[in-house]
PDB file of C-alpha atoms in Angstrom:
ATOM      1  CA  MET A 510      -0.187  -0.051   0.225  1.00  0.00           C
ATOM      2  CA  ARG A 511       1.243   3.535  -0.881  1.00  0.00           C
ATOM      3  CA  ASN A 512       1.028   7.041   0.647  1.00  0.00           C
ATOM      4  CA  ARG A 513       0.085   9.966  -1.437  1.00  0.00           C
ATOM      5  CA  ARG A 514       3.913  10.922  -1.374  1.00  0.00           C
ATOM      6  CA  GLY A 515       4.226   7.544  -3.396  1.00  0.00           C
ATOM      7  CA  GLY A 516       6.120   5.630  -0.509  1.00  0.00           C
ATOM      8  CA  ALA A 517       5.174   3.043   1.715  1.00  0.00           C
ATOM      9  CA  ARG A 518       2.538   3.194   3.759  1.00  0.00           C
ATOM     10  CA  ARG A 519       3.019   2.124   7.767  1.00  0.00           C
ATOM     11  CA  ALA A 520       0.709  -0.567   9.386  1.00  0.00           C
ATOM     12  CA  PRO A 521      -1.640   0.919  11.503  1.00  0.00           C
ATOM     13  CA  GLY A 522      -0.005   1.211  14.785  1.00  0.00           C
ATOM     14  CA  GLU A 523       3.333   1.348  13.322  1.00  0.00           C
ATOM     15  CA  LEU A 524       4.107   4.800  13.787  1.00  0.00           C
ATOM     16  CA  GLU A 525       3.149   5.104  17.210  1.00  0.00           C
ATOM     17  CA  ALA A 526       5.485   1.967  18.121  1.00  0.00           C
ATOM     18  CA  GLU A 527       8.344   3.733  16.214  1.00  0.00           C
ATOM     19  CA  VAL A 528       7.654   6.460  18.055  1.00  0.00           C
ATOM     20  CA  LEU A 529       7.591   4.407  21.352  1.00  0.00           C
ATOM     21  CA  SER A 530      10.970   3.398  20.518  1.00  0.00           C
ATOM     22  CA  VAL A 531      12.843   6.728  20.436  1.00  0.00           C
ATOM     23  CA  LEU A 532      11.133   7.546  24.150  1.00  0.00           C
ATOM     24  CA  TRP A 533      12.416   3.993  25.174  1.00  0.00           C
ATOM     25  CA  GLU A 534      15.892   4.777  23.624  1.00  0.00           C
ATOM     26  CA  ALA A 535      16.086   8.125  25.096  1.00  0.00           C
ATOM     27  CA  GLU A 536      17.113   8.507  28.341  1.00  0.00           C
ATOM     28  CA  GLU A 537      15.520  12.118  29.501  1.00  0.00           C
ATOM     29  CA  PRO A 538      12.247  13.280  28.564  1.00  0.00           C
ATOM     30  CA  VAL A 539      12.752  14.681  24.597  1.00  0.00           C
ATOM     31  CA  SER A 540      10.753  17.026  21.997  1.00  0.00           C
ATOM     32  CA  ALA A 541       8.337  16.358  19.345  1.00  0.00           C
ATOM     33  CA  GLY A 542      11.539  18.016  17.288  1.00  0.00           C
ATOM     34  CA  ASP A 543      13.776  15.512  19.111  1.00  0.00           C
ATOM     35  CA  VAL A 544      11.629  12.642  18.317  1.00  0.00           C
ATOM     36  CA  GLN A 545      11.136  13.526  14.726  1.00  0.00           C
ATOM     37  CA  HIS A 546      14.764  13.999  14.262  1.00  0.00           C
ATOM     38  CA  ARG A 547      15.555  10.416  15.432  1.00  0.00           C
ATOM     39  CA  LEU A 548      12.655   8.776  13.500  1.00  0.00           C
ATOM     40  CA  PRO A 549      13.590   7.396   9.785  1.00  0.00           C
ATOM     41  CA  GLY A 550      12.505   9.359   6.673  1.00  0.00           C
ATOM     42  CA  GLU A 551      10.891  12.016   6.684  1.00  0.00           C
ATOM     43  CA  LEU A 552       7.945  12.553   9.217  1.00  0.00           C
ATOM     44  CA  ALA A 553       6.352  15.980   9.319  1.00  0.00           C
ATOM     45  CA  TYR A 554       6.680  17.569  12.972  1.00  0.00           C
ATOM     46  CA  THR A 555       2.915  17.897  12.831  1.00  0.00           C
ATOM     47  CA  THR A 556       2.636  14.074  12.503  1.00  0.00           C
ATOM     48  CA  VAL A 557       4.563  13.553  15.506  1.00  0.00           C
ATOM     49  CA  VAL A 558       2.993  15.816  17.692  1.00  0.00           C
ATOM     50  CA  THR A 559      -0.240  14.348  16.885  1.00  0.00           C
ATOM     51  CA  ILE A 560       1.117  10.758  17.521  1.00  0.00           C
ATOM     52  CA  LEU A 561       2.188  12.242  21.023  1.00  0.00           C
ATOM     53  CA  SER A 562      -0.899  14.072  21.521  1.00  0.00           C
ATOM     54  CA  ARG A 563      -2.610  10.292  21.040  1.00  0.00           C
ATOM     55  CA  LEU A 564       0.344   8.167  23.125  1.00  0.00           C
ATOM     56  CA  HIS A 565      -0.246  11.037  26.246  1.00  0.00           C
ATOM     57  CA  GLU A 566      -4.240  11.076  25.831  1.00  0.00           C
ATOM     58  CA  LYS A 567      -3.881   7.079  25.931  1.00  0.00           C
ATOM     59  CA  GLY A 568      -1.949   7.425  29.158  1.00  0.00           C
ATOM     60  CA  VAL A 569       0.984   5.288  27.436  1.00  0.00           C
ATOM     61  CA  VAL A 570       3.658   8.705  27.623  1.00  0.00           C
ATOM     62  CA  THR A 571       3.627  11.199  30.136  1.00  0.00           C
ATOM     63  CA  ARG A 572       4.783  14.860  29.198  1.00  0.00           C
ATOM     64  CA  GLU A 573       5.828  18.178  31.034  1.00  0.00           C
ATOM     65  CA  LYS A 574       6.393  21.711  30.248  1.00  0.00           C
ATOM     66  CA  HIS A 575       9.395  22.906  28.488  1.00  0.00           C
ATOM     67  CA  GLY A 576       9.065  26.271  27.551  1.00  0.00           C
ATOM     68  CA  ARG A 577       6.308  26.790  24.961  1.00  0.00           C
ATOM     69  CA  SER A 578       6.341  23.063  24.368  1.00  0.00           C
ATOM     70  CA  PHE A 579       6.536  19.828  25.811  1.00  0.00           C
ATOM     71  CA  ALA A 580       9.107  17.152  26.471  1.00  0.00           C
ATOM     72  CA  TYR A 581       7.840  13.305  26.603  1.00  0.00           C
ATOM     73  CA  ARG A 582       8.621  10.076  28.065  1.00  0.00           C
ATOM     74  CA  ALA A 583       7.220   6.781  27.994  1.00  0.00           C
ATOM     75  CA  VAL A 584       5.373   5.048  30.812  1.00  0.00           C
ATOM     76  CA  ASP A 585       6.294   1.922  30.557  1.00  0.00           C
ATOM     77  CA  ASP A 586       8.833  -0.493  29.173  1.00  0.00           C
ATOM     78  CA  GLU A 587       8.049  -2.649  26.521  1.00  0.00           C
ATOM     79  CA  ALA A 588       6.666  -5.540  28.752  1.00  0.00           C
ATOM     80  CA  GLY A 589       5.013  -3.244  30.907  1.00  0.00           C
ATOM     81  CA  LEU A 590       3.349  -1.868  27.660  1.00  0.00           C
ATOM     82  CA  ALA A 591       2.724  -5.543  26.726  1.00  0.00           C
ATOM     83  CA  ALA A 592       0.801  -6.026  29.645  1.00  0.00           C
ATOM     84  CA  ARG A 593      -0.886  -2.444  29.918  1.00  0.00           C
ATOM     85  CA  ARG A 594      -2.758  -3.988  26.759  1.00  0.00           C
ATOM     86  CA  MET A 595      -3.310  -7.482  27.932  1.00  0.00           C
ATOM     87  CA  ARG A 596      -5.263  -5.725  30.702  1.00  0.00           C
ATOM     88  CA  LYS A 597      -7.132  -3.488  28.640  1.00  0.00           C
ATOM     89  CA  VAL A 598      -8.477  -6.137  26.652  1.00  0.00           C
ATOM     90  CA  LEU A 599      -9.134  -8.202  29.793  1.00  0.00           C
ATOM     91  CA  ASP A 600     -10.686  -5.614  30.998  1.00  0.00           C
ATOM     92  CA  ASN A 601     -12.990  -5.425  28.357  1.00  0.00           C
ATOM     93  CA  GLU A 602     -14.496  -8.877  28.495  1.00  0.00           C
ATOM     94  CA  PRO A 603     -18.042  -9.913  30.450  1.00  0.00           C
ATOM     95  CA  ASP A 604     -16.350 -12.957  31.369  1.00  0.00           C
ATOM     96  CA  ARG A 605     -12.983 -12.682  32.509  1.00  0.00           C
ATOM     97  CA  GLY A 606     -12.367 -16.712  33.541  1.00  0.00           C
ATOM     98  CA  SER A 607     -13.305 -17.793  30.548  1.00  0.00           C
ATOM     99  CA  VAL A 608     -10.889 -15.420  28.763  1.00  0.00           C
ATOM    100  CA  LEU A 609      -7.992 -16.534  31.039  1.00  0.00           C
ATOM    101  CA  ALA A 610      -9.195 -20.270  30.769  1.00  0.00           C
ATOM    102  CA  ARG A 611      -8.451 -19.975  26.947  1.00  0.00           C
ATOM    103  CA  PHE A 612      -5.809 -17.877  26.661  1.00  0.00           C
ATOM    104  CA  VAL A 613      -3.714 -20.597  29.687  1.00  0.00           C
ATOM    105  CA  SER A 614      -4.936 -23.515  27.438  1.00  0.00           C
ATOM    106  CA  THR A 615      -3.061 -21.925  24.203  1.00  0.00           C
ATOM    107  CA  LEU A 616       0.089 -21.431  26.122  1.00  0.00           C
ATOM    108  CA  SER A 617       3.162 -23.718  25.390  1.00  0.00           C
ATOM    109  CA  GLU A 618       4.617 -26.083  28.127  1.00  0.00           C
ATOM    110  CA  SER A 619       7.574 -23.134  28.694  1.00  0.00           C
ATOM    111  CA  ASP A 620       5.110 -20.280  28.874  1.00  0.00           C
ATOM    112  CA  GLU A 621       2.842 -22.448  31.588  1.00  0.00           C
ATOM    113  CA  ARG A 622       5.970 -23.058  33.832  1.00  0.00           C
ATOM    114  CA  VAL A 623       7.001 -19.125  33.552  1.00  0.00           C
ATOM    115  CA  LEU A 624       3.429 -18.734  34.413  1.00  0.00           C
ATOM    116  CA  LEU A 625       3.179 -20.992  37.252  1.00  0.00           C
ATOM    117  CA  GLU A 626       6.028 -19.565  38.763  1.00  0.00           C
ATOM    118  CA  LEU A 627       5.422 -15.986  38.254  1.00  0.00           C
ATOM    119  CA  LEU A 628       1.995 -17.015  40.263  1.00  0.00           C
ATOM    120  CA  ARG A 629       3.745 -18.835  43.013  1.00  0.00           C
ATOM    121  CA  ARG A 630       6.008 -16.156  43.676  1.00  0.00           C
ATOM    122  CA  HIS A 631       2.986 -13.389  43.485  1.00  0.00           C
ATOM    123  CA  GLU A 632       1.161 -15.696  46.478  1.00  0.00           C
ATOM    124  CA  GLY A 633       4.606 -15.841  48.251  1.00  0.00           C
ATOM    125  CA  GLU A 634       4.248 -11.819  48.369  1.00  0.00           C
ATOM    126  CA  GLU A 635       0.926 -11.422  50.032  1.00  0.00           C
TER     127      GLU A 635
END
């Protein structure tokens, strides 16, 4: 699929993922302009601001005022973001037990062992 300029169009969510990668690599909050310069290709500044604003609305990034603009930081690392997405899906299901049972039934043996170990550790913390 091509965009209006004849370049390849990104898959849905791909641009957000690229922006998050830039934020994860940064050691401190970064401006939209910094994000724009660190992304591959020629992406418009307004597009970067829009993506950062959407991520902020979703609660995935925080922003703090720096002069007349904002500096952005990712709330979670990649694993934390994946866990947040999984929790959101689960929260939107009326029969959580069935969803969890179906999920667990599709795990590989090694993933089952990891999950069991994590649950044992979690029980020990309470």
